[in-house]
Amino acid sequence: MDVRRKGKGGGYLSEMKDKFGRPLHDLRISVTDRCNFRCRYCMPKEMFGNDFSFMKREQLLSFEEIERVAKIFVSLGIRKIRLTGGEPLLRKDLPVLIDKLMSIHGLEDVALTTNASLLERMAPRLKEAGLHRVNVSLDAINDDVFMTINDAAYKTEMILRGIDKAKEVGLGVKVNMVVKKGMNDHQVIPMATYFKKRGITLRFIEFMDVGTANGWNFRQVMTKKELYDELFKHFALEAVNPAYVGEVAKRYRYVGTNTEVGFITSVSESFCSTCTRARVAADGKLYTCLFASNGLDLKSILRSNSGDEAVRAAIVSTWQNRTDRYSDERTEESAKNKTKIEMSYIGG
């Protein structure tokens, strides 16, 4: 079903909806499958060692192809794009891509998810190119814990300097912490304390069964209720209303402040019914779910000399026929047996 709504330029855009009536509002584009971290829950060294074959340059979408795809998505009503990876700052000349995206008429917001290891150096160029916001992945404030998680000898000091630099140049900053029992659950309060003092939003992400490399089981999940109860022992919290339809984080505010804390609850309180996100992987495959097994090969269409209408039609057909709701249906058995795309490939 299509619903007509007024576009920013005064014309009308067709709001696509899938089989469950979910509109397409947000696009996440992975620009590389490479990462300089080897986090145990995402890219463990046993699977992503020195001999692992990452994508060659010609397998990735070029900046021109990403710009073309983005323009088509914007014509379908997309207003926000988030660049992901792997680690997107490893993609050479990324600010050039951001500048291209920001020139697209109708696109209102470009954001980036990063581990921030390169952010201190690159923040000024990213801001100059037009980037609005960064989400920084940081799973511990303690050095020993953090280095055990990233398994690549990166210390928290480098990440915190990157966060400070991003704020200094005027980028919006949020911090995301994946919480896994037995790994970093004892870092919840230290992380909350640190970022509350600095007025930075911290979001706790339940450990999810993305891909097949992380050995997920439900016993390792610290649920939103458990996280909230732990925080409430130390801080007074009040609920904050969602900012828009499809917002994934359950938001709270520290009482007496404007600083927020959030919970992303894909496991314990699934939000499939309001999911409005599509994802384009680094090699140009379009996925309608983070837990997908198969995607539409947009790159082949782009490189077949097809016009924009053919690309547009393929995207429309894929979204309108979408029926996935994996988190609603997840069981421990299905999590073990379903083949899923790895996080480093599809992006967060």
Short mmCIF file of N, CA, C and O in Angstrom, two decimals, residues 19-99:
data_model
loop_
_atom_site.label_atom_id
_atom_site.label_comp_id
_atom_site.label_asym_id
_atom_site.label_seq_id
_atom_site.Cartn_x
_atom_site.Cartn_y
_atom_site.Cartn_z
N LYS A 19 4.76 -5.75 3.59
CA LYS A 19 3.58 -6.59 3.78
C LYS A 19 2.92 -6.38 5.14
O LYS A 19 1.75 -6.68 5.33
N PHE A 20 3.69 -5.86 6.10
CA PHE A 20 3.14 -5.59 7.43
C PHE A 20 2.86 -4.11 7.66
O PHE A 20 2.64 -3.68 8.79
N GLY A 21 2.90 -3.33 6.57
CA GLY A 21 2.60 -1.91 6.69
C GLY A 21 3.72 -1.05 7.22
O GLY A 21 3.51 0.10 7.62
N ARG A 22 4.96 -1.56 7.21
CA ARG A 22 6.10 -0.79 7.72
C ARG A 22 6.70 0.06 6.61
O ARG A 22 7.09 -0.47 5.56
N PRO A 23 6.80 1.37 6.81
CA PRO A 23 7.38 2.24 5.78
C PRO A 23 8.90 2.16 5.77
O PRO A 23 9.53 1.72 6.73
N LEU A 24 9.49 2.61 4.67
CA LEU A 24 10.95 2.69 4.53
C LEU A 24 11.37 4.12 4.83
O LEU A 24 11.06 5.04 4.07
N HIS A 25 12.08 4.33 5.95
CA HIS A 25 12.48 5.67 6.35
C HIS A 25 13.99 5.86 6.46
O HIS A 25 14.48 6.96 6.29
N ASP A 26 14.72 4.79 6.79
CA ASP A 26 16.14 4.93 7.11
C ASP A 26 16.98 3.96 6.28
O ASP A 26 16.57 2.83 6.04
N LEU A 27 18.15 4.43 5.90
CA LEU A 27 19.07 3.60 5.10
C LEU A 27 20.43 3.56 5.78
O LEU A 27 20.97 4.59 6.19
N ARG A 28 20.97 2.35 5.90
CA ARG A 28 22.32 2.17 6.43
C ARG A 28 23.19 1.57 5.32
O ARG A 28 22.80 0.57 4.72
N ILE A 29 24.31 2.19 5.08
CA ILE A 29 25.19 1.77 3.99
C ILE A 29 26.54 1.38 4.58
O ILE A 29 27.22 2.21 5.20
N SER A 30 26.94 0.13 4.38
CA SER A 30 28.26 -0.32 4.80
C SER A 30 29.25 0.00 3.69
O SER A 30 29.03 -0.37 2.54
N VAL A 31 30.34 0.67 4.04
CA VAL A 31 31.30 1.09 3.02
C VAL A 31 32.53 0.19 2.97
O VAL A 31 33.36 0.32 2.07
N THR A 32 32.67 -0.72 3.94
CA THR A 32 33.79 -1.66 3.94
C THR A 32 33.47 -2.82 4.86
O THR A 32 32.70 -2.68 5.82
N ASP A 33 34.06 -3.98 4.57
CA ASP A 33 33.92 -5.13 5.48
C ASP A 33 35.13 -5.25 6.39
O ASP A 33 35.21 -6.16 7.21
N ARG A 34 36.08 -4.34 6.28
CA ARG A 34 37.30 -4.40 7.08
C ARG A 34 37.13 -3.67 8.42
O ARG A 34 36.38 -2.69 8.51
N CYS A 35 37.83 -4.17 9.42
CA CYS A 35 37.86 -3.51 10.72
C CYS A 35 39.23 -3.75 11.36
O CYS A 35 39.83 -4.81 11.15
N ASN A 36 39.71 -2.77 12.12
CA ASN A 36 40.99 -2.92 12.79
C ASN A 36 40.84 -3.50 14.20
O ASN A 36 41.83 -3.75 14.88
N PHE A 37 39.61 -3.72 14.67
CA PHE A 37 39.35 -4.43 15.91
C PHE A 37 39.03 -5.89 15.59
O PHE A 37 38.64 -6.22 14.46
N ARG A 38 39.18 -6.75 16.58
CA ARG A 38 38.78 -8.15 16.45
C ARG A 38 37.92 -8.54 17.66
O ARG A 38 38.23 -9.46 18.41
N CYS A 39 36.85 -7.78 17.82
CA CYS A 39 35.96 -7.98 18.97
C CYS A 39 35.43 -9.41 18.98
O CYS A 39 35.01 -9.94 17.94
N ARG A 40 35.43 -10.00 20.16
CA ARG A 40 35.07 -11.41 20.31
C ARG A 40 33.65 -11.69 19.85
O ARG A 40 33.36 -12.77 19.34
N TYR A 41 32.75 -10.72 20.01
CA TYR A 41 31.35 -10.96 19.67
C TYR A 41 31.02 -10.57 18.22
O TYR A 41 29.87 -10.67 17.80
N CYS A 42 32.01 -10.15 17.47
CA CYS A 42 31.75 -9.68 16.10
C CYS A 42 32.72 -10.28 15.08
O CYS A 42 32.30 -10.91 14.12
N MET A 43 34.03 -10.06 15.27
CA MET A 43 35.03 -10.53 14.32
C MET A 43 36.16 -11.25 15.04
O MET A 43 37.31 -10.79 15.03
N PRO A 44 35.89 -12.38 15.68
CA PRO A 44 36.94 -13.08 16.43
C PRO A 44 38.10 -13.50 15.53
O PRO A 44 37.91 -13.85 14.37
N LYS A 45 39.32 -13.45 16.09
CA LYS A 45 40.52 -13.76 15.31
C LYS A 45 40.50 -15.16 14.73
O LYS A 45 41.10 -15.41 13.67
N GLU A 46 39.83 -16.08 15.40
CA GLU A 46 39.78 -17.45 14.89
C GLU A 46 39.16 -17.51 13.49
O GLU A 46 39.51 -18.36 12.68
N MET A 47 38.23 -16.58 13.22
CA MET A 47 37.57 -16.55 11.91
C MET A 47 38.13 -15.45 11.01
O MET A 47 38.13 -15.58 9.79
N PHE A 48 38.59 -14.36 11.61
CA PHE A 48 39.04 -13.20 10.84
C PHE A 48 40.53 -12.94 11.12
O PHE A 48 40.91 -11.86 11.57
N GLY A 49 41.33 -13.95 10.87
CA GLY A 49 42.77 -13.86 11.12
C GLY A 49 43.51 -13.17 10.00
O GLY A 49 42.92 -12.61 9.06
N ASN A 50 44.85 -13.21 10.07
CA ASN A 50 45.69 -12.53 9.08
C ASN A 50 45.50 -13.06 7.67
O ASN A 50 45.81 -12.38 6.69
N ASP A 51 45.03 -14.30 7.55
CA ASP A 51 44.85 -14.89 6.23
C ASP A 51 43.42 -14.73 5.70
O ASP A 51 43.10 -15.26 4.63
N PHE A 52 42.58 -14.00 6.43
CA PHE A 52 41.19 -13.83 5.98
C PHE A 52 41.15 -12.95 4.73
O PHE A 52 41.83 -11.94 4.63
N SER A 53 40.33 -13.34 3.76
CA SER A 53 40.22 -12.60 2.50
C SER A 53 39.07 -11.60 2.57
O SER A 53 37.90 -11.98 2.46
N PHE A 54 39.43 -10.35 2.76
CA PHE A 54 38.41 -9.29 2.71
C PHE A 54 38.13 -8.93 1.26
O PHE A 54 38.83 -9.36 0.34
N MET A 55 37.09 -8.14 1.04
CA MET A 55 36.70 -7.78 -0.31
C MET A 55 37.78 -6.93 -0.98
O MET A 55 38.38 -6.06 -0.35
N LYS A 56 37.98 -7.19 -2.25
CA LYS A 56 38.87 -6.36 -3.05
C LYS A 56 38.12 -5.08 -3.45
O LYS A 56 36.89 -5.03 -3.42
N ARG A 57 38.88 -4.07 -3.83
CA ARG A 57 38.30 -2.76 -4.11
C ARG A 57 37.18 -2.84 -5.16
O ARG A 57 36.14 -2.20 -5.01
N GLU A 58 37.40 -3.66 -6.19
CA GLU A 58 36.40 -3.74 -7.26
C GLU A 58 35.11 -4.43 -6.82
O GLU A 58 34.08 -4.32 -7.48
N GLN A 59 35.17 -5.15 -5.69
CA GLN A 59 33.97 -5.80 -5.17
C GLN A 59 33.09 -4.84 -4.38
O GLN A 59 31.90 -5.08 -4.20
N LEU A 60 33.71 -3.76 -3.90
CA LEU A 60 32.96 -2.76 -3.14
C LEU A 60 32.21 -1.83 -4.09
O LEU A 60 32.63 -1.59 -5.22
N LEU A 61 31.11 -1.27 -3.61
CA LEU A 61 30.48 -0.19 -4.36
C LEU A 61 31.42 1.01 -4.36
O LEU A 61 32.01 1.36 -3.34
N SER A 62 31.56 1.63 -5.50
CA SER A 62 32.35 2.86 -5.59
C SER A 62 31.55 4.00 -4.95
O SER A 62 30.34 3.89 -4.71
N PHE A 63 32.23 5.12 -4.67
CA PHE A 63 31.52 6.28 -4.13
C PHE A 63 30.44 6.75 -5.09
O PHE A 63 29.36 7.17 -4.66
N GLU A 64 30.73 6.70 -6.38
CA GLU A 64 29.73 7.13 -7.38
C GLU A 64 28.52 6.21 -7.36
O GLU A 64 27.38 6.68 -7.49
N GLU A 65 28.75 4.91 -7.17
CA GLU A 65 27.62 3.97 -7.10
C GLU A 65 26.82 4.17 -5.82
O GLU A 65 25.58 4.10 -5.84
N ILE A 66 27.52 4.42 -4.72
CA ILE A 66 26.81 4.69 -3.46
C ILE A 66 25.98 5.96 -3.59
O ILE A 66 24.81 6.01 -3.15
N GLU A 67 26.54 6.99 -4.21
CA GLU A 67 25.80 8.24 -4.40
C GLU A 67 24.56 8.00 -5.25
O GLU A 67 23.47 8.51 -4.95
N ARG A 68 24.71 7.20 -6.30
CA ARG A 68 23.57 6.91 -7.18
C ARG A 68 22.47 6.17 -6.42
O ARG A 68 21.29 6.53 -6.52
N VAL A 69 22.86 5.15 -5.66
CA VAL A 69 21.88 4.39 -4.88
C VAL A 69 21.21 5.31 -3.86
O VAL A 69 19.99 5.26 -3.67
N ALA A 70 22.00 6.16 -3.21
CA ALA A 70 21.43 7.06 -2.21
C ALA A 70 20.41 8.00 -2.83
O ALA A 70 19.34 8.25 -2.24
N LYS A 71 20.70 8.54 -4.00
CA LYS A 71 19.75 9.43 -4.68
C LYS A 71 18.43 8.71 -4.95
O LYS A 71 17.34 9.29 -4.79
N ILE A 72 18.52 7.46 -5.36
CA ILE A 72 17.30 6.70 -5.65
C ILE A 72 16.51 6.45 -4.36
O ILE A 72 15.28 6.60 -4.34
N PHE A 73 17.20 6.11 -3.29
CA PHE A 73 16.51 5.92 -2.01
C PHE A 73 15.88 7.22 -1.53
O PHE A 73 14.76 7.21 -1.00
N VAL A 74 16.55 8.34 -1.71
CA VAL A 74 15.98 9.62 -1.33
C VAL A 74 14.72 9.91 -2.13
O VAL A 74 13.73 10.44 -1.61
N SER A 75 14.74 9.54 -3.41
CA SER A 75 13.54 9.74 -4.24
C SER A 75 12.37 8.90 -3.75
O SER A 75 11.21 9.20 -4.05
N LEU A 76 12.67 7.86 -2.95
CA LEU A 76 11.64 7.00 -2.39
C LEU A 76 11.23 7.43 -0.98
O LEU A 76 10.41 6.78 -0.34
N GLY A 77 11.82 8.53 -0.50
CA GLY A 77 11.40 9.06 0.79
C GLY A 77 12.40 8.98 1.90
O GLY A 77 12.15 9.48 3.00
N ILE A 78 13.56 8.33 1.66
CA ILE A 78 14.60 8.27 2.69
C ILE A 78 15.08 9.68 3.01
O ILE A 78 15.34 10.48 2.10
N ARG A 79 15.24 9.99 4.30
CA ARG A 79 15.76 11.30 4.70
C ARG A 79 17.02 11.18 5.55
O ARG A 79 17.70 12.17 5.79
N LYS A 80 17.33 9.97 6.04
CA LYS A 80 18.49 9.77 6.90
C LYS A 80 19.33 8.61 6.39
O LYS A 80 18.78 7.56 6.06
N ILE A 81 20.63 8.81 6.33
CA ILE A 81 21.55 7.74 5.93
C ILE A 81 22.63 7.63 7.01
O ILE A 81 23.17 8.64 7.48
N ARG A 82 22.93 6.40 7.40
CA ARG A 82 24.02 6.14 8.33
C ARG A 82 25.07 5.29 7.62
O ARG A 82 24.74 4.26 7.03
N LEU A 83 26.32 5.70 7.68
CA LEU A 83 27.43 4.95 7.10
C LEU A 83 28.01 4.03 8.16
O LEU A 83 28.26 4.44 9.30
N THR A 84 28.21 2.77 7.78
CA THR A 84 28.68 1.77 8.73
C THR A 84 29.79 0.95 8.08
O THR A 84 30.26 1.23 6.99
N GLY A 85 30.19 -0.13 8.76
CA GLY A 85 31.18 -1.06 8.25
C GLY A 85 30.90 -2.45 8.81
O GLY A 85 29.75 -2.74 9.14
N GLY A 86 31.94 -3.20 9.01
CA GLY A 86 33.32 -2.91 9.30
C GLY A 86 33.52 -1.59 10.04
O GLY A 86 32.63 -1.09 10.68
N GLU A 87 34.71 -1.06 9.89
CA GLU A 87 35.02 0.26 10.42
C GLU A 87 35.07 1.23 9.26
O GLU A 87 36.01 1.22 8.45
N PRO A 88 34.05 2.09 9.11
CA PRO A 88 33.95 2.94 7.91
C PRO A 88 35.11 3.91 7.74
O PRO A 88 35.43 4.28 6.60
N LEU A 89 35.77 4.31 8.82
CA LEU A 89 36.88 5.25 8.67
C LEU A 89 38.11 4.61 8.04
O LEU A 89 39.07 5.31 7.70
N LEU A 90 38.09 3.29 7.85
CA LEU A 90 39.16 2.62 7.11
C LEU A 90 38.99 2.79 5.61
O LEU A 90 39.94 2.54 4.85
N ARG A 91 37.80 3.20 5.16
CA ARG A 91 37.58 3.42 3.73
C ARG A 91 38.27 4.72 3.32
O ARG A 91 37.97 5.80 3.84
N LYS A 92 39.20 4.60 2.39
CA LYS A 92 39.99 5.75 1.97
C LYS A 92 39.10 6.88 1.45
O LYS A 92 38.15 6.65 0.71
N ASP A 93 39.42 8.10 1.87
CA ASP A 93 38.75 9.32 1.41
C ASP A 93 37.26 9.34 1.74
O ASP A 93 36.46 9.90 0.99
N LEU A 94 36.88 8.78 2.88
CA LEU A 94 35.46 8.76 3.25
C LEU A 94 34.81 10.15 3.25
O LEU A 94 33.64 10.27 2.85
N PRO A 95 35.50 11.21 3.69
CA PRO A 95 34.86 12.54 3.63
C PRO A 95 34.41 12.93 2.22
O PRO A 95 33.45 13.69 2.08
N VAL A 96 35.08 12.42 1.19
CA VAL A 96 34.65 12.69 -0.19
C VAL A 96 33.25 12.13 -0.41
O VAL A 96 32.39 12.79 -1.02
N LEU A 97 33.00 10.92 0.08
CA LEU A 97 31.67 10.32 -0.05
C LEU A 97 30.64 11.13 0.73
O LEU A 97 29.52 11.38 0.23
N ILE A 98 30.98 11.53 1.94
CA ILE A 98 30.03 12.31 2.75
C ILE A 98 29.66 13.60 2.04
O ILE A 98 28.48 14.00 2.00
N ASP A 99 30.64 14.25 1.44
CA ASP A 99 30.37 15.48 0.69
C ASP A 99 29.42 15.21 -0.48
O ASP A 99 28.50 15.99 -0.74
#
